[in-house]
């Protein structure tokens, strides 16, 4: 089912929005400061073209050692680069996904595609510090983080 959804998504316009991500990646690759954005934009372009069966998680959710905000993409530099992205390509992508989501949700068959578009709209503003992973990995990472947080609330060590 994922494969069929991805093929339909790609043929009906997923490739078109992925081109905006690729354009942003190419422009930001020209500067040293834009390298984190280039990497994030390339991953998001791949997700934009083939969204079914994959999800986006923050790199802190994938960190199995409990380190938080120790890399440049989650610290101040990551924040600044994300703000630059949101002011340049982020709002364009947000509007494109929003428009695509509304169009898809006009039909009953298009609702799953509309939901994917709305998910991608939320990600389009803040891509740096996120990784595209298979859906199973994202769920596992979230479950492990939830267990760790629950243990902390109970006063036990993880």
mmCIF file of N, CA and C in Angstrom, residues 54-145:
data_model
loop_
_atom_site.group_PDB
_atom_site.id
_atom_site.type_symbol
_atom_site.label_atom_id
_atom_site.label_comp_id
_atom_site.label_asym_id
_atom_site.label_seq_id
_atom_site.Cartn_x
_atom_site.Cartn_y
_atom_site.Cartn_z
ATOM 1 N N UNK A 54 7.407 6.759 5.728
ATOM 2 C CA UNK A 54 8.548 7.430 6.348
ATOM 3 C C UNK A 54 8.027 8.582 7.200
ATOM 4 N N UNK A 55 8.829 8.969 8.167
ATOM 5 C CA UNK A 55 8.444 10.052 9.059
ATOM 6 C C UNK A 55 9.685 10.869 9.385
ATOM 7 N N UNK A 56 9.459 12.003 10.009
ATOM 8 C CA UNK A 56 10.548 12.894 10.390
ATOM 9 C C UNK A 56 10.625 12.926 11.907
ATOM 10 N N UNK A 57 11.835 12.757 12.420
ATOM 11 C CA UNK A 57 12.053 12.851 13.861
ATOM 12 C C UNK A 57 13.183 13.837 14.115
ATOM 13 N N UNK A 58 13.143 14.450 15.266
ATOM 14 C CA UNK A 58 14.228 15.338 15.665
ATOM 15 C C UNK A 58 15.426 14.479 16.039
ATOM 16 N N UNK A 59 16.615 14.974 15.790
ATOM 17 C CA UNK A 59 17.801 14.158 16.051
ATOM 18 C C UNK A 59 17.940 13.810 17.525
ATOM 19 N N UNK A 60 17.366 14.620 18.418
ATOM 20 C CA UNK A 60 17.402 14.280 19.839
ATOM 21 C C UNK A 60 16.614 13.011 20.130
ATOM 22 N N UNK A 61 15.582 12.747 19.349
ATOM 23 C CA UNK A 61 14.797 11.530 19.539
ATOM 24 C C UNK A 61 15.569 10.294 19.114
ATOM 25 N N UNK A 62 16.538 10.464 18.228
ATOM 26 C CA UNK A 62 17.338 9.341 17.757
ATOM 27 C C UNK A 62 18.582 9.123 18.601
ATOM 28 N N UNK A 63 18.901 10.068 19.474
ATOM 29 C CA UNK A 63 20.109 9.991 20.283
ATOM 30 C C UNK A 63 19.886 9.025 21.434
ATOM 31 N N UNK A 64 20.571 7.889 21.393
ATOM 32 C CA UNK A 64 20.371 6.882 22.426
ATOM 33 C C UNK A 64 21.225 7.115 23.674
ATOM 34 N N UNK A 65 22.046 8.152 23.688
ATOM 35 C CA UNK A 65 22.892 8.418 24.846
ATOM 36 C C UNK A 65 22.342 9.522 25.739
ATOM 37 N N UNK A 66 21.225 10.109 25.365
ATOM 38 C CA UNK A 66 20.612 11.128 26.195
ATOM 39 C C UNK A 66 21.218 12.508 26.046
ATOM 40 N N UNK A 67 22.058 12.710 25.046
ATOM 41 C CA UNK A 67 22.656 14.025 24.830
ATOM 42 C C UNK A 67 21.634 14.937 24.181
ATOM 43 N N UNK A 68 21.543 16.157 24.640
ATOM 44 C CA UNK A 68 20.603 17.098 24.036
ATOM 45 C C UNK A 68 21.316 18.391 23.715
ATOM 46 N N UNK A 69 21.024 18.931 22.569
ATOM 47 C CA UNK A 69 21.524 20.231 22.116
ATOM 48 C C UNK A 69 23.044 20.319 22.134
ATOM 49 N N UNK A 70 23.712 19.223 21.762
ATOM 50 C CA UNK A 70 25.172 19.259 21.756
ATOM 51 C C UNK A 70 25.744 19.473 20.372
ATOM 52 N N UNK A 71 24.933 19.352 19.344
ATOM 53 C CA UNK A 71 25.437 19.551 17.997
ATOM 54 C C UNK A 71 24.996 20.903 17.471
ATOM 55 N N UNK A 72 25.651 21.339 16.445
ATOM 56 C CA UNK A 72 25.364 22.663 15.885
ATOM 57 C C UNK A 72 23.946 22.755 15.328
ATOM 58 N N UNK A 73 23.405 21.654 14.846
ATOM 59 C CA UNK A 73 22.087 21.720 14.230
ATOM 60 C C UNK A 73 20.960 21.821 15.247
ATOM 61 N N UNK A 74 21.242 21.618 16.516
ATOM 62 C CA UNK A 74 20.196 21.777 17.519
ATOM 63 C C UNK A 74 20.436 22.987 18.400
ATOM 64 N N UNK A 75 21.553 23.628 18.244
ATOM 65 C CA UNK A 75 21.873 24.784 19.073
ATOM 66 C C UNK A 75 21.511 26.093 18.401
ATOM 67 N N UNK A 76 22.248 27.123 18.766
ATOM 68 C CA UNK A 76 21.982 28.471 18.268
ATOM 69 C C UNK A 76 22.139 28.563 16.760
ATOM 70 N N UNK A 77 23.158 27.925 16.231
ATOM 71 C CA UNK A 77 23.379 27.970 14.782
ATOM 72 C C UNK A 77 22.206 27.331 14.049
ATOM 73 N N UNK A 78 21.742 26.198 14.549
ATOM 74 C CA UNK A 78 20.591 25.546 13.940
ATOM 75 C C UNK A 78 19.355 26.423 13.974
ATOM 76 N N UNK A 79 19.156 27.134 15.082
ATOM 77 C CA UNK A 79 18.018 28.037 15.199
ATOM 78 C C UNK A 79 18.100 29.151 14.161
ATOM 79 N N UNK A 80 19.272 29.758 14.035
ATOM 80 C CA UNK A 80 19.455 30.865 13.092
ATOM 81 C C UNK A 80 19.241 30.393 11.657
ATOM 82 N N UNK A 81 19.796 29.242 11.329
ATOM 83 C CA UNK A 81 19.660 28.717 9.970
ATOM 84 C C UNK A 81 18.200 28.368 9.674
ATOM 85 N N UNK A 82 17.498 27.820 10.658
ATOM 86 C CA UNK A 82 16.077 27.520 10.467
ATOM 87 C C UNK A 82 15.260 28.788 10.263
ATOM 88 N N UNK A 83 15.602 29.857 10.965
ATOM 89 C CA UNK A 83 14.890 31.126 10.780
ATOM 90 C C UNK A 83 15.130 31.653 9.367
ATOM 91 N N UNK A 84 16.367 31.547 8.892
ATOM 92 C CA UNK A 84 16.668 31.975 7.522
ATOM 93 C C UNK A 84 15.860 31.146 6.522
ATOM 94 N N UNK A 85 15.793 29.841 6.758
ATOM 95 C CA UNK A 85 15.016 28.973 5.875
ATOM 96 C C UNK A 85 13.539 29.353 5.896
ATOM 97 N N UNK A 86 12.985 29.567 7.076
ATOM 98 C CA UNK A 86 11.564 29.901 7.199
ATOM 99 C C UNK A 86 11.233 31.197 6.469
ATOM 100 N N UNK A 87 12.171 32.138 6.466
ATOM 101 C CA UNK A 87 11.924 33.426 5.810
ATOM 102 C C UNK A 87 12.130 33.362 4.296
ATOM 103 N N UNK A 88 12.815 32.350 3.806
ATOM 104 C CA UNK A 88 13.065 32.266 2.367
ATOM 105 C C UNK A 88 12.179 31.210 1.714
ATOM 106 N N UNK A 89 12.500 29.950 1.915
ATOM 107 C CA UNK A 89 11.769 28.878 1.243
ATOM 108 C C UNK A 89 10.682 28.254 2.112
ATOM 109 N N UNK A 90 10.772 28.412 3.414
ATOM 110 C CA UNK A 90 9.821 27.772 4.312
ATOM 111 C C UNK A 90 8.384 28.185 4.081
ATOM 112 N N UNK A 91 8.159 29.468 3.936
ATOM 113 C CA UNK A 91 6.782 29.929 3.751
ATOM 114 C C UNK A 91 6.235 29.527 2.389
ATOM 115 N N UNK A 92 7.093 29.476 1.367
ATOM 116 C CA UNK A 92 6.655 29.046 0.031
ATOM 117 C C UNK A 92 6.237 27.578 0.073
ATOM 118 N N UNK A 93 7.060 26.759 0.713
ATOM 119 C CA UNK A 93 6.727 25.340 0.818
ATOM 120 C C UNK A 93 5.480 25.124 1.667
ATOM 121 N N UNK A 94 5.367 25.881 2.753
ATOM 122 C CA UNK A 94 4.186 25.766 3.603
ATOM 123 C C UNK A 94 2.916 26.029 2.801
ATOM 124 N N UNK A 95 2.911 27.101 2.028
ATOM 125 C CA UNK A 95 1.723 27.437 1.238
ATOM 126 C C UNK A 95 1.464 26.390 0.157
ATOM 127 N N UNK A 96 2.525 25.861 -0.452
ATOM 128 C CA UNK A 96 2.354 24.836 -1.489
ATOM 129 C C UNK A 96 1.739 23.571 -0.895
ATOM 130 N N UNK A 97 2.250 23.132 0.264
ATOM 131 C CA UNK A 97 1.697 21.941 0.908
ATOM 132 C C UNK A 97 0.277 22.187 1.410
ATOM 133 N N UNK A 98 0.025 23.368 1.926
ATOM 134 C CA UNK A 98 -1.313 23.693 2.404
ATOM 135 C C UNK A 98 -2.316 23.646 1.256
ATOM 136 N N UNK A 99 -1.965 24.238 0.142
ATOM 137 C CA UNK A 99 -2.821 24.222 -1.039
ATOM 138 C C UNK A 99 -3.043 22.789 -1.527
ATOM 139 N N UNK A 100 -1.968 22.003 -1.598
ATOM 140 C CA UNK A 100 -2.082 20.612 -2.048
ATOM 141 C C UNK A 100 -2.935 19.802 -1.076
ATOM 142 N N UNK A 101 -2.777 20.044 0.222
ATOM 143 C CA UNK A 101 -3.562 19.318 1.214
ATOM 144 C C UNK A 101 -5.043 19.615 1.118
ATOM 145 N N UNK A 102 -5.381 20.872 0.938
ATOM 146 C CA UNK A 102 -6.794 21.246 0.800
ATOM 147 C C UNK A 102 -7.381 20.618 -0.461
ATOM 148 N N UNK A 103 -6.648 20.676 -1.560
ATOM 149 C CA UNK A 103 -7.143 20.064 -2.803
ATOM 150 C C UNK A 103 -7.345 18.565 -2.650
ATOM 151 N N UNK A 104 -6.400 17.907 -2.000
ATOM 152 C CA UNK A 104 -6.514 16.457 -1.822
ATOM 153 C C UNK A 104 -7.691 16.086 -0.924
ATOM 154 N N UNK A 105 -7.944 16.873 0.082
ATOM 155 C CA UNK A 105 -9.019 16.558 1.025
ATOM 156 C C UNK A 105 -10.408 16.848 0.482
ATOM 157 N N UNK A 106 -10.506 17.383 -0.711
ATOM 158 C CA UNK A 106 -11.810 17.626 -1.309
ATOM 159 C C UNK A 106 -12.504 16.326 -1.712
ATOM 160 N N UNK A 107 -11.729 15.270 -1.889
ATOM 161 C CA UNK A 107 -12.311 13.979 -2.236
ATOM 162 C C UNK A 107 -12.014 12.980 -1.121
ATOM 163 N N UNK A 108 -12.849 11.992 -0.996
ATOM 164 C CA UNK A 108 -12.670 10.979 0.036
ATOM 165 C C UNK A 108 -11.395 10.171 -0.204
ATOM 166 N N UNK A 109 -11.125 9.857 -1.447
ATOM 167 C CA UNK A 109 -9.938 9.075 -1.777
ATOM 168 C C UNK A 109 -8.661 9.875 -1.520
ATOM 169 N N UNK A 110 -8.738 11.192 -1.642
ATOM 170 C CA UNK A 110 -7.552 12.028 -1.486
ATOM 171 C C UNK A 110 -7.185 12.379 -0.059
ATOM 172 N N UNK A 111 -8.011 11.995 0.915
ATOM 173 C CA UNK A 111 -7.741 12.385 2.307
ATOM 174 C C UNK A 111 -6.375 11.895 2.811
ATOM 175 N N UNK A 112 -5.956 10.640 2.571
ATOM 176 C CA UNK A 112 -4.620 10.238 3.028
ATOM 177 C C UNK A 112 -3.502 11.101 2.418
ATOM 178 N N UNK A 113 -3.697 11.518 1.179
ATOM 179 C CA UNK A 113 -2.708 12.378 0.526
ATOM 180 C C UNK A 113 -2.730 13.777 1.135
ATOM 181 N N UNK A 114 -3.915 14.253 1.460
ATOM 182 C CA UNK A 114 -4.040 15.546 2.120
ATOM 183 C C UNK A 114 -3.376 15.553 3.482
ATOM 184 N N UNK A 115 -3.536 14.462 4.231
ATOM 185 C CA UNK A 115 -2.893 14.373 5.547
ATOM 186 C C UNK A 115 -1.370 14.390 5.422
ATOM 187 N N UNK A 116 -0.855 13.709 4.400
ATOM 188 C CA UNK A 116 0.601 13.752 4.168
ATOM 189 C C UNK A 116 1.046 15.178 3.836
ATOM 190 N N UNK A 117 0.258 15.868 3.042
ATOM 191 C CA UNK A 117 0.608 17.241 2.672
ATOM 192 C C UNK A 117 0.601 18.147 3.898
ATOM 193 N N UNK A 118 -0.364 17.974 4.785
ATOM 194 C CA UNK A 118 -0.401 18.789 6.002
ATOM 195 C C UNK A 118 0.778 18.473 6.921
ATOM 196 N N UNK A 119 1.177 17.195 6.982
ATOM 197 C CA UNK A 119 2.357 16.820 7.776
ATOM 198 C C UNK A 119 3.605 17.504 7.209
ATOM 199 N N UNK A 120 3.739 17.480 5.910
ATOM 200 C CA UNK A 120 4.897 18.102 5.270
ATOM 201 C C UNK A 120 4.860 19.620 5.401
ATOM 202 N N UNK A 121 3.672 20.202 5.457
ATOM 203 C CA UNK A 121 3.562 21.656 5.639
ATOM 204 C C UNK A 121 4.159 22.063 6.982
ATOM 205 N N UNK A 122 3.880 21.306 8.013
ATOM 206 C CA UNK A 122 4.431 21.623 9.327
ATOM 207 C C UNK A 122 5.941 21.490 9.392
ATOM 208 N N UNK A 123 6.474 20.555 8.655
ATOM 209 C CA UNK A 123 7.925 20.325 8.651
ATOM 210 C C UNK A 123 8.653 21.370 7.819
ATOM 211 N N UNK A 124 7.982 21.964 6.864
ATOM 212 C CA UNK A 124 8.649 22.836 5.896
ATOM 213 C C UNK A 124 9.243 24.101 6.506
ATOM 214 N N UNK A 125 8.772 24.521 7.657
ATOM 215 C CA UNK A 125 9.323 25.724 8.279
ATOM 216 C C UNK A 125 10.626 25.467 9.024
ATOM 217 N N UNK A 126 10.833 24.294 9.555
ATOM 218 C CA UNK A 126 11.936 24.047 10.489
ATOM 219 C C UNK A 126 12.640 22.729 10.168
ATOM 220 N N UNK A 127 13.355 22.599 9.034
ATOM 221 C CA UNK A 127 13.901 21.299 8.639
ATOM 222 C C UNK A 127 15.235 20.912 9.280
ATOM 223 N N UNK A 128 16.030 21.883 9.706
ATOM 224 C CA UNK A 128 17.357 21.560 10.232
ATOM 225 C C UNK A 128 17.210 20.929 11.618
ATOM 226 N N UNK A 129 17.928 19.848 11.828
ATOM 227 C CA UNK A 129 17.855 19.132 13.097
ATOM 228 C C UNK A 129 16.876 17.975 13.046
ATOM 229 N N UNK A 130 16.332 17.694 11.890
ATOM 230 C CA UNK A 130 15.379 16.592 11.725
ATOM 231 C C UNK A 130 15.943 15.588 10.733
ATOM 232 N N UNK A 131 15.562 14.344 10.912
ATOM 233 C CA UNK A 131 16.011 13.279 10.021
ATOM 234 C C UNK A 131 14.811 12.504 9.501
ATOM 235 N N UNK A 132 14.886 12.096 8.255
ATOM 236 C CA UNK A 132 13.853 11.263 7.642
ATOM 237 C C UNK A 132 14.228 9.813 7.910
ATOM 238 N N UNK A 133 13.310 9.094 8.538
ATOM 239 C CA UNK A 133 13.547 7.689 8.889
ATOM 240 C C UNK A 133 12.317 6.875 8.529
ATOM 241 N N UNK A 134 12.469 5.557 8.421
ATOM 242 C CA UNK A 134 11.274 4.723 8.218
ATOM 243 C C UNK A 134 10.295 4.891 9.388
ATOM 244 N N UNK A 135 9.048 4.703 9.110
ATOM 245 C CA UNK A 135 8.000 4.894 10.105
ATOM 246 C C UNK A 135 8.231 4.036 11.347
ATOM 247 N N UNK A 136 8.720 2.823 11.160
ATOM 248 C CA UNK A 136 8.959 1.928 12.289
ATOM 249 C C UNK A 136 10.063 2.467 13.200
ATOM 250 N N UNK A 137 11.098 3.033 12.619
ATOM 251 C CA UNK A 137 12.191 3.612 13.410
ATOM 252 C C UNK A 137 11.700 4.826 14.192
ATOM 253 N N UNK A 138 10.880 5.647 13.556
ATOM 254 C CA UNK A 138 10.328 6.827 14.237
ATOM 255 C C UNK A 138 9.475 6.406 15.423
ATOM 256 N N UNK A 139 8.626 5.404 15.234
ATOM 257 C CA UNK A 139 7.784 4.933 16.334
ATOM 258 C C UNK A 139 8.616 4.336 17.460
ATOM 259 N N UNK A 140 9.638 3.567 17.110
ATOM 260 C CA UNK A 140 10.514 2.974 18.120
ATOM 261 C C UNK A 140 11.246 4.052 18.913
ATOM 262 N N UNK A 141 11.776 5.057 18.226
ATOM 263 C CA UNK A 141 12.481 6.141 18.908
ATOM 264 C C UNK A 141 11.541 6.893 19.848
ATOM 265 N N UNK A 142 10.338 7.156 19.406
ATOM 266 C CA UNK A 142 9.367 7.865 20.262
ATOM 267 C C UNK A 142 8.961 7.024 21.463
ATOM 268 N N UNK A 143 8.797 5.720 21.263
ATOM 269 C CA UNK A 143 8.447 4.844 22.386
ATOM 270 C C UNK A 143 9.574 4.771 23.408
ATOM 271 N N UNK A 144 10.812 4.673 22.924
ATOM 272 C CA UNK A 144 11.957 4.622 23.845
ATOM 273 C C UNK A 144 12.094 5.924 24.629
ATOM 274 N N UNK A 145 11.895 7.049 23.970
ATOM 275 C CA UNK A 145 11.953 8.336 24.661
ATOM 276 C C UNK A 145 10.824 8.466 25.675
#
